[in-house]
Short mmCIF file of C-alpha atoms and ligand atoms in Angstrom, two decimals:
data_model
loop_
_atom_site.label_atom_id
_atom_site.label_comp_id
_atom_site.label_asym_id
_atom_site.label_seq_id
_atom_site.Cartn_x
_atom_site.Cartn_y
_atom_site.Cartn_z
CA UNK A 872 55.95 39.97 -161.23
CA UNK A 873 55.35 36.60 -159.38
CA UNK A 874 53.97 35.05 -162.79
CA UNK A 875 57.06 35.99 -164.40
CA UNK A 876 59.71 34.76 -161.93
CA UNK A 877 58.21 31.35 -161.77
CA UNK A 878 57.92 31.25 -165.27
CA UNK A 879 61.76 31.37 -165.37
CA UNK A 880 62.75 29.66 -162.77
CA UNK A 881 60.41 26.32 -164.15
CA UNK A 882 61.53 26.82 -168.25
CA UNK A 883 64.76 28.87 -167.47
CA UNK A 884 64.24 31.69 -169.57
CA UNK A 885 62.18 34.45 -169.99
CA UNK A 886 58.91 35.31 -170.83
CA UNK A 887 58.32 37.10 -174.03
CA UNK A 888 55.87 39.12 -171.98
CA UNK A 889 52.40 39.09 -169.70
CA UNK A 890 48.54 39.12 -170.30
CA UNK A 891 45.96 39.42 -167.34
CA UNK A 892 42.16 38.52 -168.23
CA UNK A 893 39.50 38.97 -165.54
CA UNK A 894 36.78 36.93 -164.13
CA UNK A 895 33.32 38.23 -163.95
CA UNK A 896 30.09 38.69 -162.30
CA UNK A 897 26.55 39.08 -164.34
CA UNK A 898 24.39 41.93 -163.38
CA UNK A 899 21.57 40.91 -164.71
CA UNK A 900 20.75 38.31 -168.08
CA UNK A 901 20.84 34.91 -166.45
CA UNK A 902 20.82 31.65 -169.09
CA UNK A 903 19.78 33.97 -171.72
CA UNK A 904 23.00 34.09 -173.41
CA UNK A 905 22.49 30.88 -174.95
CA UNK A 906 18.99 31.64 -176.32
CA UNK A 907 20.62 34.44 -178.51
CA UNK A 908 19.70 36.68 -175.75
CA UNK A 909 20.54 39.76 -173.90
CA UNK A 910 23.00 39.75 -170.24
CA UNK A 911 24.74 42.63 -168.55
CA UNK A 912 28.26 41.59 -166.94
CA UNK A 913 31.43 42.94 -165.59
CA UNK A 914 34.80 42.35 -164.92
CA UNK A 915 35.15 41.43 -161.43
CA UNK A 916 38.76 42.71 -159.59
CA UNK A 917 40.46 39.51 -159.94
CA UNK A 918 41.72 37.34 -162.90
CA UNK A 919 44.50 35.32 -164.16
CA UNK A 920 47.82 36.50 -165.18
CA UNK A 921 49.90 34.54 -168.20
CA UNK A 922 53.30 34.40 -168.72
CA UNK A 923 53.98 33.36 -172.10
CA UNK A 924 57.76 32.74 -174.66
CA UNK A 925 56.67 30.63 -177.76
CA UNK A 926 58.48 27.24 -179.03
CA UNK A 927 59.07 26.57 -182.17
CA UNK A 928 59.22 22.28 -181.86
CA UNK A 929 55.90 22.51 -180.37
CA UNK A 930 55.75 20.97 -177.44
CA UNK A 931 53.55 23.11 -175.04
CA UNK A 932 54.21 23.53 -171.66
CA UNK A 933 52.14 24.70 -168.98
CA UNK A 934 52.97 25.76 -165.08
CA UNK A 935 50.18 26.77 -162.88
CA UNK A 936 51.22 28.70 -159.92
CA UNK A 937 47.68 27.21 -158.28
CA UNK A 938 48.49 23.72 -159.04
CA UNK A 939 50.71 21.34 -157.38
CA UNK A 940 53.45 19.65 -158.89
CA UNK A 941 55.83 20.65 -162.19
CA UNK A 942 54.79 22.05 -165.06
CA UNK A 943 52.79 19.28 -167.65
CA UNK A 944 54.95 18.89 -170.97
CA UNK A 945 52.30 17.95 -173.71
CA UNK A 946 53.09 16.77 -177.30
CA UNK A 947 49.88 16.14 -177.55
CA UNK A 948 46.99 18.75 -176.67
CA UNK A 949 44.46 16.17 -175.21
CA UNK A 950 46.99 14.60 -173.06
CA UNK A 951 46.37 17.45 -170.97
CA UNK A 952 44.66 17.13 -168.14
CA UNK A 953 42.23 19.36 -165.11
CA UNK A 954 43.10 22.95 -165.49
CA UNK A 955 45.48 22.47 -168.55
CA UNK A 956 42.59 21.50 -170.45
CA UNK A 957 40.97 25.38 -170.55
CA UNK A 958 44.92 26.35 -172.00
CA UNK A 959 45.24 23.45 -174.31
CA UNK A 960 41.55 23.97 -175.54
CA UNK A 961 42.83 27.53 -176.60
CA UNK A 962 45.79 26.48 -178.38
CA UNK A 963 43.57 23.52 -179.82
CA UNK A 964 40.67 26.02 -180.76
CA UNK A 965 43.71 28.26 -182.48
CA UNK A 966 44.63 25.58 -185.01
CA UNK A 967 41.28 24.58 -186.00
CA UNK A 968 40.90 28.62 -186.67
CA UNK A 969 43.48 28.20 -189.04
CA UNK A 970 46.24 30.23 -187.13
CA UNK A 971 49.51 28.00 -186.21
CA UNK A 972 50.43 28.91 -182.90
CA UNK A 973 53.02 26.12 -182.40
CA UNK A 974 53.99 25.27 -179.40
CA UNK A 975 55.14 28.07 -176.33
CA UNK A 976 56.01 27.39 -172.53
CA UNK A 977 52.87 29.36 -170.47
CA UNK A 978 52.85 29.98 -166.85
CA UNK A 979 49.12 31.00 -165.27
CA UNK A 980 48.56 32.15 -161.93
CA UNK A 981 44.95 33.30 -161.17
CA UNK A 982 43.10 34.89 -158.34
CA UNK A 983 39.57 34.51 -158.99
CA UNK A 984 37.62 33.00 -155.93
CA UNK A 985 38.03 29.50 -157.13
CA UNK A 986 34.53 27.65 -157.43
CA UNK A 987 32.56 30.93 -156.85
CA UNK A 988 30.49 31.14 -160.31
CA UNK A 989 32.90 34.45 -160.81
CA UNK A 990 34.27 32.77 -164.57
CA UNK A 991 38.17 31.69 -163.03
CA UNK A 992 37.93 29.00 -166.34
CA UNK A 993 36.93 32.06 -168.74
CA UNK A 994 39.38 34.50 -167.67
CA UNK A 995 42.01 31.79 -168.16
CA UNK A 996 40.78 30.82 -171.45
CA UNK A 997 40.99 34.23 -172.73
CA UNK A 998 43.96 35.67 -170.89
CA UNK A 999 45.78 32.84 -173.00
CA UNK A 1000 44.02 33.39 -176.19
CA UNK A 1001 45.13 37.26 -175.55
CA UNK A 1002 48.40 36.56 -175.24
CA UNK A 1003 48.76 34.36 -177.96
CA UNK A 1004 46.92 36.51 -180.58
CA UNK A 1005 49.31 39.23 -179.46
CA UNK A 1006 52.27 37.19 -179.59
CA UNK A 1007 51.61 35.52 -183.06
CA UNK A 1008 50.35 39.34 -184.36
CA UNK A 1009 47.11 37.40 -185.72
CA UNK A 1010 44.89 40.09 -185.25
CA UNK A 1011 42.24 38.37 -184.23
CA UNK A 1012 39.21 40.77 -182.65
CA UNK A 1013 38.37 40.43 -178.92
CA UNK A 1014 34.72 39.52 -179.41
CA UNK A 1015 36.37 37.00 -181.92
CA UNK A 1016 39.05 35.74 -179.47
CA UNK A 1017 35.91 34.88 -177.27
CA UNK A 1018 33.86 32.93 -179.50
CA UNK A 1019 37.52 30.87 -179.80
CA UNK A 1020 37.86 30.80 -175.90
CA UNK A 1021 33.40 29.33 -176.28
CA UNK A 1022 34.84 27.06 -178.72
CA UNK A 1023 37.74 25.50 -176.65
CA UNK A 1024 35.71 25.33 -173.44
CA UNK A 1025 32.29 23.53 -175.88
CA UNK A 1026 34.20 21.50 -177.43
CA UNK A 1027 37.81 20.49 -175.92
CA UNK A 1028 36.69 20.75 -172.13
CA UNK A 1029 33.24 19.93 -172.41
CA UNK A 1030 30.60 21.99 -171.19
CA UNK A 1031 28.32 23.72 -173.17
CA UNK A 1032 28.29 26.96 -172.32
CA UNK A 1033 27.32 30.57 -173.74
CA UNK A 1034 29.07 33.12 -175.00
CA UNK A 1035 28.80 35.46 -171.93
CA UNK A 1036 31.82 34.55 -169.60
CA UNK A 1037 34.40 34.99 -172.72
CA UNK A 1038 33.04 38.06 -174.13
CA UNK A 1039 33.27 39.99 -170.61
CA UNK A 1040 36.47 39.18 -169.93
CA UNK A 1041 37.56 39.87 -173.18
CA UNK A 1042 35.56 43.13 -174.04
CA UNK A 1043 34.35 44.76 -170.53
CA UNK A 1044 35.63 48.64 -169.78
CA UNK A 1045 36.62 49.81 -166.00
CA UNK A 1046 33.79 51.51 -164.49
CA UNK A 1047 31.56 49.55 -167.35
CA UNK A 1048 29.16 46.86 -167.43
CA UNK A 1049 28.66 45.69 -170.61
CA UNK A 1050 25.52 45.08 -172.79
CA UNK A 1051 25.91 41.93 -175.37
CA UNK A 1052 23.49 41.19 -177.33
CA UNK A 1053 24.61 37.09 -178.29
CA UNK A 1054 22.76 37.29 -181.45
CA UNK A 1055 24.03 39.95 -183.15
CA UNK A 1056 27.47 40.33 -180.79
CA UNK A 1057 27.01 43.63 -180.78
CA UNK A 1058 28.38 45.39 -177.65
CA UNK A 1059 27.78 48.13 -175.53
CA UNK A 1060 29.99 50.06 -172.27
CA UNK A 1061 27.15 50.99 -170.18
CA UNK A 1062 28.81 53.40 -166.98
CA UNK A 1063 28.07 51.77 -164.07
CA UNK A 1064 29.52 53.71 -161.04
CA UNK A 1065 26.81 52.90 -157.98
CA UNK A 1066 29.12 54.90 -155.22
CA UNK A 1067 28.30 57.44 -157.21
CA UNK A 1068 24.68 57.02 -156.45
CA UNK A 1069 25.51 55.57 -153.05
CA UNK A 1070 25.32 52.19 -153.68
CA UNK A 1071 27.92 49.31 -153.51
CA UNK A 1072 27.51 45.76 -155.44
CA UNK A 1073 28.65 43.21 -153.06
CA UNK A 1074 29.56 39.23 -153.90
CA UNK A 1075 28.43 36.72 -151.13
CA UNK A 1076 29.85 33.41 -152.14
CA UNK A 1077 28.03 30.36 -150.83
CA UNK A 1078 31.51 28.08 -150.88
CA UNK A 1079 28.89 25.55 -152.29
CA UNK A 1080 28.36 23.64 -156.20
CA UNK A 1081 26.34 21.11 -155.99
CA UNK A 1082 26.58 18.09 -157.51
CA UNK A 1083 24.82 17.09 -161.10
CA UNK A 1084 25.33 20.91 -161.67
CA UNK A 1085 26.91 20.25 -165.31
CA UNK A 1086 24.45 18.08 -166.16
CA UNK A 1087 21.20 20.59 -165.53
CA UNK A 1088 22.75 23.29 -167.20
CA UNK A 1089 22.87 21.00 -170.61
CA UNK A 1090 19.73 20.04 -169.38
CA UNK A 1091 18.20 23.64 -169.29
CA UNK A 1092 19.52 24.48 -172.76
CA UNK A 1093 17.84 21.25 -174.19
CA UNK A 1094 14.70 22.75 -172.62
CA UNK A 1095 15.06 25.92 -173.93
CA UNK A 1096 15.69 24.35 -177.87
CA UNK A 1097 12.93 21.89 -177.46
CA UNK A 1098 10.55 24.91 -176.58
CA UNK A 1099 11.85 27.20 -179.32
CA UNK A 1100 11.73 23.95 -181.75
CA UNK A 1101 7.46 23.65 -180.79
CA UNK A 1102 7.57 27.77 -181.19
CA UNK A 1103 8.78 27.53 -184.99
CA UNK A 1104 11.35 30.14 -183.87
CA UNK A 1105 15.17 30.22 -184.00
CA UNK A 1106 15.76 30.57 -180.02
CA UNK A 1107 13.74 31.64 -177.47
CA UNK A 1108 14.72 35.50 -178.17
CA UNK A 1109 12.63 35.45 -181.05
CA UNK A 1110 8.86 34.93 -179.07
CA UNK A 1111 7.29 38.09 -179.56
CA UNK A 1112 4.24 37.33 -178.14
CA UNK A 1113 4.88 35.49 -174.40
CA UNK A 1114 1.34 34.95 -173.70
CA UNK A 1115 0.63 33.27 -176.89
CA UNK A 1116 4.16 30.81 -176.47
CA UNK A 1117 3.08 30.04 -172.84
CA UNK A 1118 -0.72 28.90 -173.97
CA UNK A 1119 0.90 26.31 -176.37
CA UNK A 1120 3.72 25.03 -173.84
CA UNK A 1121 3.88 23.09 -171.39
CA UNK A 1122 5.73 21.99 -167.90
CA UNK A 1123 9.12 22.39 -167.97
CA UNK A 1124 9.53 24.22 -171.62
CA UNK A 1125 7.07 26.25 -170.63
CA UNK A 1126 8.61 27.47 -167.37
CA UNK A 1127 11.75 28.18 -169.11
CA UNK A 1128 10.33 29.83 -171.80
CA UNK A 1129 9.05 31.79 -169.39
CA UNK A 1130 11.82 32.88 -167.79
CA UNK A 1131 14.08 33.85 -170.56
CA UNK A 1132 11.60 36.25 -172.58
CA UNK A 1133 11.04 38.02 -169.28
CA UNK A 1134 15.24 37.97 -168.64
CA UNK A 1135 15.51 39.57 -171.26
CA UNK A 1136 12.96 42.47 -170.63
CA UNK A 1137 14.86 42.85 -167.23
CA UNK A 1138 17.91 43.52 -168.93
CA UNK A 1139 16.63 46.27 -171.16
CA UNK A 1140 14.70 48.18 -168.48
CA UNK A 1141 17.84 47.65 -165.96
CA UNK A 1142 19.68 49.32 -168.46
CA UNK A 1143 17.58 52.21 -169.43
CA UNK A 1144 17.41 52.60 -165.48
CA UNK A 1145 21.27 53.01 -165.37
CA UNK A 1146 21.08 55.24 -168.14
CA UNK A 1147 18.50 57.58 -166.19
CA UNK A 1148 20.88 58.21 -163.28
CA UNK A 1149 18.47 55.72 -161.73
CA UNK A 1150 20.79 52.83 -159.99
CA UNK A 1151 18.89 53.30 -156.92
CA UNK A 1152 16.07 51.74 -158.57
CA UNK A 1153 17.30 48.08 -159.87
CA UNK A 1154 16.49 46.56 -156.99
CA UNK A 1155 13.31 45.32 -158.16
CA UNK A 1156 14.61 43.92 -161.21
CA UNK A 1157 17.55 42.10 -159.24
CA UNK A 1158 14.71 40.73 -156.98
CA UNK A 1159 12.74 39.52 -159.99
CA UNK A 1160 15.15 37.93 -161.78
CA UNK A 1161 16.14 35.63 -158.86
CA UNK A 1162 12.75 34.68 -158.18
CA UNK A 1163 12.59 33.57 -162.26
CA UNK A 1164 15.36 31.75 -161.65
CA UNK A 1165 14.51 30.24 -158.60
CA UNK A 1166 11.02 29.39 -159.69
CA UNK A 1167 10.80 29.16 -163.16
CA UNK A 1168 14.26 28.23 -164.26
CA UNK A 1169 15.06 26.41 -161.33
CA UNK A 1170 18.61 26.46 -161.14
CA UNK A 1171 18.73 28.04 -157.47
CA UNK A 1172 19.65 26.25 -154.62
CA UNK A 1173 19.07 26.76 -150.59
CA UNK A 1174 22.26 28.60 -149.37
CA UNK A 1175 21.84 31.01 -152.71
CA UNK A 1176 18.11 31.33 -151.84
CA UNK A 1177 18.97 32.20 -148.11
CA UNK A 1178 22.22 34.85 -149.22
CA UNK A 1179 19.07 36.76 -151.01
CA UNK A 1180 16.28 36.37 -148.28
CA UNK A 1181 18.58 37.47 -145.89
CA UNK A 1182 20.85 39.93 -147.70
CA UNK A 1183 16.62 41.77 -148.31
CA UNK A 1184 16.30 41.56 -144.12
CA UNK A 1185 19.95 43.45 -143.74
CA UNK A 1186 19.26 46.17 -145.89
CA UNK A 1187 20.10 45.42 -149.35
CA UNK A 1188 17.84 46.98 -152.15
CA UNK A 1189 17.73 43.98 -154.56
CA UNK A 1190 19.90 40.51 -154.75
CA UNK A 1191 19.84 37.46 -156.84
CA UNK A 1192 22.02 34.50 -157.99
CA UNK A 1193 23.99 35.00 -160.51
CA UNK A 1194 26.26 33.03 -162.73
CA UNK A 1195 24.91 29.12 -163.91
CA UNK A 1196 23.36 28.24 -160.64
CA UNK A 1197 23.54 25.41 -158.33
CA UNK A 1198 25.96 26.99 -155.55
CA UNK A 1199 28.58 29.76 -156.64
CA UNK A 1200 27.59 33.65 -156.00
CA UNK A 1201 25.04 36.10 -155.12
CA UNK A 1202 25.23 39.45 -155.31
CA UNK A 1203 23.05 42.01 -153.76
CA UNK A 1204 22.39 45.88 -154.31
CA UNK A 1205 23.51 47.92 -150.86
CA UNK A 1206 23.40 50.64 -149.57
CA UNK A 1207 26.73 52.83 -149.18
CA UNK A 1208 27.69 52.29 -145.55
CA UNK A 1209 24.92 49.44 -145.22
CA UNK A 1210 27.16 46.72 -146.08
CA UNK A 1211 28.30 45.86 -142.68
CA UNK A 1212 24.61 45.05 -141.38
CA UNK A 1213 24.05 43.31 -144.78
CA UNK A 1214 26.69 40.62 -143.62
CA UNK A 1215 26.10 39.97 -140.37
CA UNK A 1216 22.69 39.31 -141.29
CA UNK A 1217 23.87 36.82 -144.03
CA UNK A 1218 26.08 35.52 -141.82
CA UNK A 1219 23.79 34.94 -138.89
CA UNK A 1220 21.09 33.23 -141.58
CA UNK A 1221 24.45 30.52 -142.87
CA UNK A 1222 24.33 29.89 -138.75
CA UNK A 1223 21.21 29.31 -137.94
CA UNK A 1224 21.25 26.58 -141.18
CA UNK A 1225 24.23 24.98 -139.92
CA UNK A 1226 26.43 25.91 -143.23
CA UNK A 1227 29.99 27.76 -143.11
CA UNK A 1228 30.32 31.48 -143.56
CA UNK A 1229 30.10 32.62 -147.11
CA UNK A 1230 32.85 34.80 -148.39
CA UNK A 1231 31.64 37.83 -148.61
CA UNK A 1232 33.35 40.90 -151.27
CA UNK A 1233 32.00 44.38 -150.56
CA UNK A 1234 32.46 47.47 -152.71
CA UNK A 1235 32.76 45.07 -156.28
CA UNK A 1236 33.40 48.18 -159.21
CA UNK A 1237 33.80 47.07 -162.52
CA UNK A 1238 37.47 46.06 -163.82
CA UNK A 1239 39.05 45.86 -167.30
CA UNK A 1240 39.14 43.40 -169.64
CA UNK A 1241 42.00 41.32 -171.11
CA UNK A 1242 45.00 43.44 -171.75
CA UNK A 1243 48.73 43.34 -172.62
CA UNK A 1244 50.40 43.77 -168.85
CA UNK A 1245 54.09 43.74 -169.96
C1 LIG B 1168 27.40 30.01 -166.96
C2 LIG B 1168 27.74 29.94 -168.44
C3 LIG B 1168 27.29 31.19 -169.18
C4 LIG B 1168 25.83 31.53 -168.87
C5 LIG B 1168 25.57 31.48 -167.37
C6 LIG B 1168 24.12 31.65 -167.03
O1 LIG B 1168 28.15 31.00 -166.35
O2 LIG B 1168 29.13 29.77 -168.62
O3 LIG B 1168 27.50 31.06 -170.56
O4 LIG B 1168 24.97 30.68 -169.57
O5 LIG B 1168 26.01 30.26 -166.80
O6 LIG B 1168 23.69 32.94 -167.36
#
């Protein structure tokens, strides 16, 4: 295995063995995960691989086959710097935990669509966090092992996200999407196998993140608090009664407010769709929920905007954005054979606006989660 051999040839031994964690893409449940919510992801085809031997002097470190230059020997965690921060955060969020990891030589190499909202920063999170917990025999639990990924990423890297990007790499099935509630972390496989009910799932990435996007998603969260704060409720998953929230809100906590309770309905009636044989009929819900985000969430953006619009003209039963926002992905709902027309039509739209040709990733089936590899 590639990860291997350059593992050796950069610390001159061997690995004690491999982990591969995947990225992912959200069905449906956008920004709901931090409002205690409900979202409905899967493990996407692609992921990062980690080569891993532990040190006992503990000094850590860390190759990436992506990355230019040497490996970067740390003593210290937060000397590390760009990607090496997502490892070190893992080995930092370890310790704090309690568990002594020490230090260990680690060699990544990834394949998720860099930049694409796909969750390349969560799979490499938890594909280290696997292979640590497996190396050190902690027995730590994978929905566990994600909250520690959150935890490095929240607090070591930065940026404030939910629990949703760990917890599918780390607990989605093949030929699964998975249900997660983020209040209780309770988990459910839910089949998802579309060709089956000829449909693909295909990924058009707008090669675009705009600017200040970091920012707006700390600044949607502090929305979504200061609205459940006026509520009197925990998080915004606890307004029973949407009419009544949205009388006593206003502008921008209102809009949110908005858009989460009915994210969350989407979710449940997407699934009970899926579990009625019914795939065929999602569209609507895929349609909805970008038009929530768009509008009352508004974390959209143009090029995502005109993937959808135009993704509708070619064919496609539903689309939306999916991921944060601001650039990255959309996916769209397709019929079997129809995904040819789909992207020329998206293709065409990116022309006539002057922007480059998304990438586009037909036939997208749900992959599995962190493992062991060797
Ligand atoms: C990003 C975050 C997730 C989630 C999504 C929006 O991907 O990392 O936790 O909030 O945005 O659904």
């Amino acid at each position: 295995m590639r990860v291997a051999e350059a593992f050796q040839a950069a610390f001159g031994h061997e690995p004690e063995g491999t982990w591969h964690a995947p990225g992912r893409v959200n069905l449906i449940g956008e920004h709901t995960d931090y409002n205690n919510g409900f979202v409905l992801p899967f493990a996407v085809p692609w992921g990062v691989t980690t080569a891993v031997r532990r040190r006992t002097d503990g000094t850590v470190r860390l190759l990436s086959l992506q990355a230019s230059g040497g490996p970067q020997v740390i003593t210290e965690l937060d000397r590390a710097q760009g990607w090496a921060r997502y490892a070190a955060g893992v080995l930092w969020a370890f310790e704090r935990a309690g568990h002594a990891v020490g230090g260990a030589d680690i060699a990544i190499d990834g394949d998720v669509p860099q930049g694409a909202g796909l969750s390349s920063s969560a799979a490499l999170e938890v594909s280290v966090a696997t292979a640590l917990n497996d190396l050190h025999g902690l027995g730590v639990s994978p929905i566990d092992l994600a909250l520690l990924a959150q935890k490095a990423e929240n607090d070591f890297v930065g940026m404030p996200c939910g629990i949703m990007d760990q917890a599918a790499s780390a607990l989605c099935e093949e030929g699964h999407a998975l249900f997660l509630d983020c209040r209780s972390l309770g988990t459910r496989a839910v089949p998802l196998d579309l060709a089956a009910e000829g449909l693909e799932l295909m990924i058009i990435d707008t090669g675009v993140h705009h600017e200040l996007a970091d920012g707006q998603y700390a600044r949607r969260r502090a929305d979504c608090e200061g609205a459940a704060e006026r509520l009197g409720v925990e998080s915004l998953r606890d307004v029973t009664d949407l009419a009544a929230a949205l009388s006593v809100l206003e502008g921008d906590e209102r809009k949110r407010t908005q858009h989460v309770v009915t994210e969350n309905h989407r979710v449940e009636a997407l699934i009970g769709l899926l579990r009625a044989g019914a795939a065929r009929e999602i569209g609507a819900l895929l349609n909805a929920s970008h038009l929530s985000l768009r509008d009352q969430f508004e974390v959209s953006c143009p090029e995502l905007d005109v993937a959808v619009e135009s993704a509708l003209r070619g064919g496609a039963r539903g689309a939306r954005m999916t991921g944060g926002g601001f650039g990255g992905s959309a996916i769209a709902l397709v019929p079997a054979g129809g995904a040819g027309r789909v992207r020329q039509e998206v293709e065409q739209a990116y022309e006539r606006h002057g922007w480059a040709a998304p990438r586009v990733f037909p036939e997208v089936t749900p992959a599995p989660g962190a493992r062991r590899l060797t």
